[in-house]
PDB file of C-alpha atoms in Angstrom:
ATOM      1  CA  MET A   1      91.279  66.985  82.545  1.00 87.00           C
ATOM      2  CA  SER A   2      88.474  68.994  81.191  1.00 96.00           C
ATOM      3  CA  ASN A   3      88.494  72.677  80.638  1.00 96.00           C
ATOM      4  CA  GLY A   4      85.992  73.166  83.349  1.00 96.00           C
ATOM      5  CA  ASP A   5      88.028  70.889  85.849  1.00 97.00           C
ATOM      6  CA  VAL A   6      90.791  72.850  85.219  1.00 98.00           C
ATOM      7  CA  PHE A   7      89.005  76.358  85.240  1.00 98.00           C
ATOM      8  CA  VAL A   8      87.293  75.266  88.500  1.00 98.00           C
ATOM      9  CA  GLY A   9      90.253  74.236  90.105  1.00 98.00           C
ATOM     10  CA  GLU A  10      92.279  76.675  89.392  1.00 98.00           C
ATOM     11  CA  VAL A  11      89.890  79.409  90.579  1.00 98.00           C
ATOM     12  CA  ILE A  12      89.262  77.420  94.075  1.00 98.00           C
ATOM     13  CA  GLY A  13      92.981  76.729  94.506  1.00 98.00           C
ATOM     14  CA  THR A  14      94.007  80.223  93.733  1.00 98.00           C
ATOM     15  CA  ALA A  15      91.404  81.772  95.816  1.00 98.00           C
ATOM     16  CA  ILE A  16      92.646  79.770  98.879  1.00 98.00           C
ATOM     17  CA  LEU A  17      96.236  80.887  98.010  1.00 98.00           C
ATOM     18  CA  ILE A  18      95.214  84.561  98.131  1.00 98.00           C
ATOM     19  CA  LEU A  19      92.869  84.146 100.944  1.00 98.00           C
ATOM     20  CA  PHE A  20      96.134  82.776 103.173  1.00 98.00           C
ATOM     21  CA  GLY A  21      98.641  85.002 101.497  1.00 98.00           C
ATOM     22  CA  ALA A  22      96.475  88.357 101.559  1.00 98.00           C
ATOM     23  CA  GLY A  23      95.218  87.349 105.213  1.00 98.00           C
ATOM     24  CA  VAL A  24      98.571  86.863 106.482  1.00 98.00           C
ATOM     25  CA  VAL A  25      99.662  89.955 105.265  1.00 98.00           C
ATOM     26  CA  ALA A  26      96.247  91.566 106.541  1.00 97.00           C
ATOM     27  CA  ALA A  27      96.900  90.076 109.943  1.00 98.00           C
ATOM     28  CA  VAL A  28     100.613  91.810 110.476  1.00 97.00           C
ATOM     29  CA  VAL A  29     100.007  94.817 109.053  1.00 95.00           C
ATOM     30  CA  LEU A  30      96.247  96.011 110.292  1.00 95.00           C
ATOM     31  CA  ASN A  31      95.654  97.613 113.271  1.00 94.00           C
ATOM     32  CA  TYR A  32      93.404  95.712 115.747  1.00 94.00           C
ATOM     33  CA  SER A  33      94.982  92.417 114.437  1.00 96.00           C
ATOM     34  CA  LYS A  34      95.827  89.672 117.320  1.00 97.00           C
ATOM     35  CA  ALA A  35      98.938  89.076 114.894  1.00 97.00           C
ATOM     36  CA  LYS A  36      99.900  92.997 114.479  1.00 96.00           C
ATOM     37  CA  ASP A  37     103.713  93.052 113.935  1.00 95.00           C
ATOM     38  CA  ALA A  38     104.534  89.494 113.857  1.00 97.00           C
ATOM     39  CA  GLY A  39     107.271  89.923 111.242  1.00 96.00           C
ATOM     40  CA  TRP A  40     108.288  88.696 107.684  1.00 97.00           C
ATOM     41  CA  ILE A  41     108.983  85.481 108.710  1.00 98.00           C
ATOM     42  CA  VAL A  42     105.131  84.731 109.468  1.00 98.00           C
ATOM     43  CA  ILE A  43     104.240  86.388 106.227  1.00 98.00           C
ATOM     44  CA  ALA A  44     106.674  84.059 104.483  1.00 98.00           C
ATOM     45  CA  PHE A  45     105.211  81.005 105.806  1.00 98.00           C
ATOM     46  CA  GLY A  46     101.762  82.047 105.674  1.00 98.00           C
ATOM     47  CA  TRP A  47     102.327  82.356 102.134  1.00 98.00           C
ATOM     48  CA  GLY A  48     103.679  78.863 102.003  1.00 98.00           C
ATOM     49  CA  PHE A  49     100.811  77.387 103.762  1.00 98.00           C
ATOM     50  CA  GLY A  50      98.470  79.100 100.901  1.00 98.00           C
ATOM     51  CA  VAL A  51     100.478  77.404  98.363  1.00 98.00           C
ATOM     52  CA  LEU A  52     100.105  73.815 100.073  1.00 97.00           C
ATOM     53  CA  ALA A  53      96.500  74.671 100.732  1.00 98.00           C
ATOM     54  CA  GLY A  54      95.462  75.919  97.617  1.00 98.00           C
ATOM     55  CA  ALA A  55      97.703  73.282  95.438  1.00 96.00           C
ATOM     56  CA  TYR A  56      96.464  70.164  97.307  1.00 95.00           C
ATOM     57  CA  THR A  57      92.838  71.623  96.824  1.00 97.00           C
ATOM     58  CA  ALA A  58      93.201  72.113  93.213  1.00 97.00           C
ATOM     59  CA  ALA A  59      95.532  69.103  92.583  1.00 94.00           C
ATOM     60  CA  PRO A  60      92.809  66.645  91.653  1.00 94.00           C
ATOM     61  CA  LEU A  61      90.991  69.029  89.331  1.00 96.00           C
ATOM     62  CA  SER A  62      93.729  70.835  87.573  1.00 97.00           C
ATOM     63  CA  GLY A  63      97.285  69.853  88.980  1.00 93.00           C
ATOM     64  CA  GLY A  64      97.187  72.754  90.830  1.00 95.00           C
ATOM     65  CA  HIS A  65      99.235  75.396  89.016  1.00 97.00           C
ATOM     66  CA  LEU A  66      97.710  78.725  90.605  1.00 98.00           C
ATOM     67  CA  ASN A  67     100.294  80.552  88.648  1.00 98.00           C
ATOM     68  CA  PRO A  68     100.572  81.793  85.025  1.00 98.00           C
ATOM     69  CA  ALA A  69     104.165  81.601  85.386  1.00 98.00           C
ATOM     70  CA  VAL A  70     104.008  78.025  86.140  1.00 98.00           C
ATOM     71  CA  THR A  71     101.737  77.406  83.613  1.00 98.00           C
ATOM     72  CA  LEU A  72     103.767  79.383  81.072  1.00 98.00           C
ATOM     73  CA  GLY A  73     106.901  77.316  82.125  1.00 97.00           C
ATOM     74  CA  ILE A  74     104.954  73.868  81.790  1.00 97.00           C
ATOM     75  CA  ALA A  75     103.779  75.007  78.407  1.00 97.00           C
ATOM     76  CA  ILE A  76     107.234  75.747  76.964  1.00 97.00           C
ATOM     77  CA  ASP A  77     108.737  72.445  78.278  1.00 95.00           C
ATOM     78  CA  THR A  78     105.715  70.282  77.163  1.00 94.00           C
ATOM     79  CA  GLY A  79     104.471  71.939  73.985  1.00 95.00           C
ATOM     80  CA  ASP A  80     101.163  71.510  75.387  1.00 96.00           C
ATOM     81  CA  TRP A  81      99.619  75.157  74.795  1.00 97.00           C
ATOM     82  CA  ASP A  82      95.872  73.992  74.552  1.00 96.00           C
ATOM     83  CA  GLN A  83      94.693  74.598  77.949  1.00 98.00           C
ATOM     84  CA  VAL A  84      96.921  77.630  79.122  1.00 98.00           C
ATOM     85  CA  HIS A  85      94.107  80.582  78.576  1.00 98.00           C
ATOM     86  CA  ILE A  86      91.845  78.222  80.587  1.00 98.00           C
ATOM     87  CA  TYR A  87      94.467  77.961  83.498  1.00 98.00           C
ATOM     88  CA  ILE A  88      95.378  81.635  83.419  1.00 98.00           C
ATOM     89  CA  ALA A  89      91.763  82.811  83.269  1.00 98.00           C
ATOM     90  CA  GLY A  90      90.971  80.662  86.646  1.00 98.00           C
ATOM     91  CA  GLN A  91      94.098  81.955  87.951  1.00 98.00           C
ATOM     92  CA  MET A  92      93.055  85.599  87.452  1.00 98.00           C
ATOM     93  CA  VAL A  93      89.227  84.863  88.668  1.00 98.00           C
ATOM     94  CA  GLY A  94      90.448  82.715  91.574  1.00 98.00           C
ATOM     95  CA  ALA A  95      93.250  85.613  92.938  1.00 98.00           C
ATOM     96  CA  PHE A  96      90.587  88.423  92.642  1.00 98.00           C
ATOM     97  CA  LEU A  97      87.782  86.350  94.696  1.00 98.00           C
ATOM     98  CA  GLY A  98      90.569  85.301  97.446  1.00 98.00           C
ATOM     99  CA  ALA A  99      91.520  89.207  97.789  1.00 98.00           C
ATOM    100  CA  VAL A 100      87.543  89.818  98.243  1.00 98.00           C
ATOM    101  CA  LEU A 101      87.419  86.923 100.728  1.00 98.00           C
ATOM    102  CA  CYS A 102      90.373  88.461 102.659  1.00 98.00           C
ATOM    103  CA  TRP A 103      88.585  91.588 102.830  1.00 98.00           C
ATOM    104  CA  LEU A 104      85.545  90.275 103.979  1.00 98.00           C
ATOM    105  CA  VAL A 105      87.419  88.271 107.310  1.00 98.00           C
ATOM    106  CA  TYR A 106      89.017  91.555 108.064  1.00 98.00           C
ATOM    107  CA  TYR A 107      86.427  93.660 107.155  1.00 97.00           C
ATOM    108  CA  ALA A 108      86.250  95.237 110.850  1.00 97.00           C
ATOM    109  CA  GLN A 109      89.903  96.153 110.872  1.00 96.00           C
ATOM    110  CA  PHE A 110      89.557  98.047 107.106  1.00 96.00           C
ATOM    111  CA  GLN A 111      86.745 100.060 108.519  1.00 94.00           C
ATOM    112  CA  ALA A 112      88.449 101.085 111.624  1.00 93.00           C
ATOM    113  CA  ASN A 113      91.183 102.304 108.846  1.00 89.00           C
ATOM    114  CA  ALA A 114      88.461 105.091 108.282  1.00 86.00           C
ATOM    115  CA  ASP A 115      89.839 106.777 111.693  1.00 81.00           C
ATOM    116  CA  ASP A 116      92.387 109.369 110.130  1.00 74.00           C
ATOM    117  CA  GLU A 117      94.561 109.005 113.379  1.00 79.00           C
ATOM    118  CA  ILE A 118      95.489 105.245 112.695  1.00 80.00           C
ATOM    119  CA  ALA A 119      95.219 105.215 109.193  1.00 84.00           C
ATOM    120  CA  GLN A 120      97.561 103.027 107.337  1.00 88.00           C
ATOM    121  CA  PRO A 121      98.087 102.381 103.756  1.00 90.00           C
ATOM    122  CA  THR A 122      96.328  98.993 102.463  1.00 95.00           C
ATOM    123  CA  LEU A 123      97.775  98.502  98.846  1.00 95.00           C
ATOM    124  CA  GLY A 124     100.324  96.108 100.245  1.00 95.00           C
ATOM    125  CA  ILE A 125      98.250  93.956 101.600  1.00 97.00           C
ATOM    126  CA  PHE A 126      96.882  92.822  98.301  1.00 97.00           C
ATOM    127  CA  SER A 127      99.849  93.294  96.089  1.00 96.00           C
ATOM    128  CA  THR A 128     103.712  93.984  96.090  1.00 97.00           C
ATOM    129  CA  ALA A 129     105.461  97.120  96.253  1.00 95.00           C
ATOM    130  CA  PRO A 130     109.474  97.591  96.218  1.00 97.00           C
ATOM    131  CA  GLU A 131     111.363  98.893  99.021  1.00 96.00           C
ATOM    132  CA  ILE A 132     113.614 101.031  96.411  1.00 97.00           C
ATOM    133  CA  ARG A 133     111.904 102.150  93.322  1.00 96.00           C
ATOM    134  CA  HIS A 134     113.881 101.030  90.448  1.00 97.00           C
ATOM    135  CA  PRO A 135     112.240  99.340  87.322  1.00 97.00           C
ATOM    136  CA  VAL A 136     115.269  97.599  85.941  1.00 98.00           C
ATOM    137  CA  ALA A 137     116.457  95.969  89.321  1.00 98.00           C
ATOM    138  CA  ASN A 138     112.909  95.416  90.477  1.00 98.00           C
ATOM    139  CA  LEU A 139     112.303  93.643  87.133  1.00 98.00           C
ATOM    140  CA  ILE A 140     115.641  91.762  87.375  1.00 98.00           C
ATOM    141  CA  THR A 141     114.649  90.670  90.754  1.00 98.00           C
ATOM    142  CA  GLU A 142     111.200  89.392  89.709  1.00 98.00           C
ATOM    143  CA  ILE A 143     112.653  87.108  87.069  1.00 98.00           C
ATOM    144  CA  ILE A 144     115.169  85.971  88.983  1.00 98.00           C
ATOM    145  CA  ALA A 145     112.933  84.818  91.677  1.00 98.00           C
ATOM    146  CA  THR A 146     110.528  83.154  89.596  1.00 98.00           C
ATOM    147  CA  VAL A 147     113.268  81.379  87.670  1.00 98.00           C
ATOM    148  CA  GLY A 148     114.028  79.877  91.279  1.00 98.00           C
ATOM    149  CA  LEU A 149     110.394  78.758  91.894  1.00 98.00           C
ATOM    150  CA  VAL A 150     109.341  77.582  88.211  1.00 98.00           C
ATOM    151  CA  LEU A 151     112.750  75.531  87.500  1.00 97.00           C
ATOM    152  CA  PRO A 152     112.574  73.362  90.621  1.00 96.00           C
ATOM    153  CA  ILE A 153     109.064  72.875  90.252  1.00 95.00           C
ATOM    154  CA  LEU A 154     109.490  71.597  86.877  1.00 95.00           C
ATOM    155  CA  ALA A 155     112.434  69.260  88.075  1.00 93.00           C
ATOM    156  CA  PHE A 156     110.183  68.026  90.857  1.00 89.00           C
ATOM    157  CA  GLY A 157     108.194  66.291  88.114  1.00 79.00           C
ATOM    158  CA  LEU A 158     111.127  64.255  86.978  1.00 73.00           C
ATOM    159  CA  THR A 159     110.974  62.657  90.270  1.00 73.00           C
ATOM    160  CA  GLU A 160     107.979  60.097  90.030  1.00 70.00           C
ATOM    161  CA  GLY A 161     107.339  58.921  93.401  1.00 69.00           C
ATOM    162  CA  LEU A 162     107.101  62.744  94.117  1.00 68.00           C
ATOM    163  CA  GLY A 163     104.145  63.264  92.030  1.00 63.00           C
ATOM    164  CA  GLN A 164     102.409  59.878  93.009  1.00 65.00           C
ATOM    165  CA  SER A 165     102.864  60.719  96.761  1.00 67.00           C
ATOM    166  CA  GLY A 166     101.937  64.093  96.540  1.00 72.00           C
ATOM    167  CA  THR A 167     104.801  65.313  98.579  1.00 88.00           C
ATOM    168  CA  ALA A 168     105.705  67.575  95.710  1.00 90.00           C
ATOM    169  CA  ILE A 169     103.130  70.386  96.812  1.00 92.00           C
ATOM    170  CA  LEU A 170     104.664  69.938 100.300  1.00 94.00           C
ATOM    171  CA  ILE A 171     108.200  70.632  99.003  1.00 94.00           C
ATOM    172  CA  VAL A 172     106.897  73.518  96.858  1.00 96.00           C
ATOM    173  CA  ALA A 173     105.254  75.107 100.047  1.00 97.00           C
ATOM    174  CA  PHE A 174     108.332  75.261 101.482  1.00 97.00           C
ATOM    175  CA  LEU A 175     109.961  76.370  98.250  1.00 97.00           C
ATOM    176  CA  VAL A 176     107.534  79.525  98.483  1.00 98.00           C
ATOM    177  CA  VAL A 177     108.696  80.219 102.073  1.00 98.00           C
ATOM    178  CA  GLY A 178     112.460  79.832 101.064  1.00 98.00           C
ATOM    179  CA  ILE A 179     111.885  82.391  98.097  1.00 98.00           C
ATOM    180  CA  GLY A 180     110.223  84.578 100.453  1.00 98.00           C
ATOM    181  CA  LEU A 181     112.765  84.614 103.026  1.00 98.00           C
ATOM    182  CA  SER A 182     115.788  84.823 100.788  1.00 98.00           C
ATOM    183  CA  LEU A 183     114.791  86.679  97.908  1.00 98.00           C
ATOM    184  CA  GLY A 184     111.541  88.579  98.940  1.00 98.00           C
ATOM    185  CA  GLY A 185     112.854  91.805 100.429  1.00 97.00           C
ATOM    186  CA  PRO A 186     113.577  93.958  97.365  1.00 98.00           C
ATOM    187  CA  THR A 187     109.927  93.742  95.752  1.00 98.00           C
ATOM    188  CA  GLY A 188     107.906  91.576  98.013  1.00 97.00           C
ATOM    189  CA  TYR A 189     108.233  88.568  95.553  1.00 98.00           C
ATOM    190  CA  ALA A 190     105.368  88.449  93.380  1.00 98.00           C
ATOM    191  CA  ILE A 191     106.716  85.316  91.417  1.00 98.00           C
ATOM    192  CA  ASN A 192     102.895  85.263  90.382  1.00 98.00           C
ATOM    193  CA  PRO A 193     100.911  87.693  87.933  1.00 98.00           C
ATOM    194  CA  ALA A 194      97.841  86.298  89.176  1.00 98.00           C
ATOM    195  CA  ARG A 195      98.895  86.887  92.996  1.00 97.00           C
ATOM    196  CA  ASP A 196      99.847  90.275  92.008  1.00 97.00           C
ATOM    197  CA  LEU A 197      97.136  91.489  89.531  1.00 98.00           C
ATOM    198  CA  GLY A 198      93.763  89.917  90.880  1.00 98.00           C
ATOM    199  CA  PRO A 199      93.931  91.354  94.283  1.00 98.00           C
ATOM    200  CA  ARG A 200      95.319  94.707  93.141  1.00 97.00           C
ATOM    201  CA  ILE A 201      92.365  95.291  91.047  1.00 97.00           C
ATOM    202  CA  ALA A 202      90.126  93.960  94.180  1.00 97.00           C
ATOM    203  CA  HIS A 203      91.947  96.744  96.061  1.00 96.00           C
ATOM    204  CA  ALA A 204      90.693  99.284  93.203  1.00 95.00           C
ATOM    205  CA  ILE A 205      87.193  98.284  93.325  1.00 95.00           C
ATOM    206  CA  LEU A 206      86.492  97.237  96.967  1.00 96.00           C
ATOM    207  CA  PRO A 207      85.261  99.804  99.286  1.00 95.00           C
ATOM    208  CA  ILE A 208      88.103 100.142 101.744  1.00 94.00           C
ATOM    209  CA  PRO A 209      88.482 103.623 103.649  1.00 91.00           C
ATOM    210  CA  ASN A 210      91.682 105.443 103.257  1.00 88.00           C
ATOM    211  CA  LYS A 211      92.913 103.309 100.769  1.00 83.00           C
ATOM    212  CA  GLY A 212      94.532 106.234  99.013  1.00 78.00           C
ATOM    213  CA  THR A 213      95.478 105.738  94.967  1.00 74.00           C
ATOM    214  CA  SER A 214      96.424 102.437  93.620  1.00 74.00           C
ATOM    215  CA  ASP A 215      99.803 102.856  92.046  1.00 79.00           C
ATOM    216  CA  TRP A 216      99.538 101.534  88.334  1.00 91.00           C
ATOM    217  CA  SER A 217     102.641 102.648  87.415  1.00 93.00           C
ATOM    218  CA  TYR A 218     104.697  99.608  89.412  1.00 96.00           C
ATOM    219  CA  SER A 219     101.844  97.115  88.520  1.00 96.00           C
ATOM    220  CA  TRP A 220     103.433  95.795  85.060  1.00 97.00           C
ATOM    221  CA  ILE A 221     106.387  94.589  86.822  1.00 98.00           C
ATOM    222  CA  PRO A 222     104.939  92.123  89.065  1.00 98.00           C
ATOM    223  CA  VAL A 223     103.264  90.942  85.700  1.00 98.00           C
ATOM    224  CA  VAL A 224     106.020  91.028  83.025  1.00 98.00           C
ATOM    225  CA  GLY A 225     108.783  89.557  85.609  1.00 98.00           C
ATOM    226  CA  PRO A 226     107.373  86.699  86.389  1.00 98.00           C
ATOM    227  CA  LEU A 227     106.074  85.471  83.016  1.00 98.00           C
ATOM    228  CA  ILE A 228     109.721  86.076  81.612  1.00 98.00           C
ATOM    229  CA  GLY A 229     110.798  84.099  84.520  1.00 98.00           C
ATOM    230  CA  GLY A 230     108.561  81.432  83.957  1.00 98.00           C
ATOM    231  CA  ALA A 231     109.181  81.334  80.457  1.00 98.00           C
ATOM    232  CA  LEU A 232     112.944  81.432  81.213  1.00 98.00           C
ATOM    233  CA  ALA A 233     112.707  78.424  83.393  1.00 98.00           C
ATOM    234  CA  GLY A 234     110.667  76.477  80.616  1.00 97.00           C
ATOM    235  CA  VAL A 235     113.418  77.176  78.266  1.00 97.00           C
ATOM    236  CA  VAL A 236     116.481  76.359  80.216  1.00 97.00           C
ATOM    237  CA  PHE A 237     114.773  73.190  81.540  1.00 96.00           C
ATOM    238  CA  ASN A 238     113.588  71.915  77.982  1.00 94.00           C
ATOM    239  CA  ALA A 239     117.727  72.696  77.135  1.00 94.00           C
ATOM    240  CA  ALA A 240     119.057  71.075  79.828  1.00 92.00           C
ATOM    241  CA  PHE A 241     117.060  67.946  80.754  1.00 88.00           C
TER     242      PHE A 241
END
């Protein structure tokens, strides 16, 4: 795969992932949304479908990593680092663009948030936050959840039929749903540095009424935690398989 194909594929695929993922959170959280208060299960499946759509779209061009932690885990396992920076650059740009697209889709709802009587926080639509602020516990949660994502993804690659049929992407999508339902409660399961940082930057820049002050003091955890988790998964997989 050429550098150009990898970059374009990751931009498009990650943008679709964030459009669906941030979109389902916006649908459940924002006032005047038909899906208002639909709940956590809807959010978990929305993110899973985002992975499904984004990865299938990107797969012919880049393989559909959509996640620096996945890219890092694969690089550690294979020893191939040549295009890692291209993958991560595409993922960051795509995540930012996906957040902008979500904002455009829900533009009227975000504008309605200017009414102080119904104003609500919006950062959580774009990025994650812990239910209990405990940096060590939050970091451990993100590390374990990301190992739970990347290690199975690497293992799926050992089954040749999954890759040839494209079924592996479907299984990864359900894996993401499972992580959200089982491990997402403490921190909102970033499990992807680009998924959190790109939209967090978009939220800080976009003209969203009553968005408050972005919480940058927590922002390193959903970046560092998944990167450590992805690296650990790569090391464990390389050693065990």
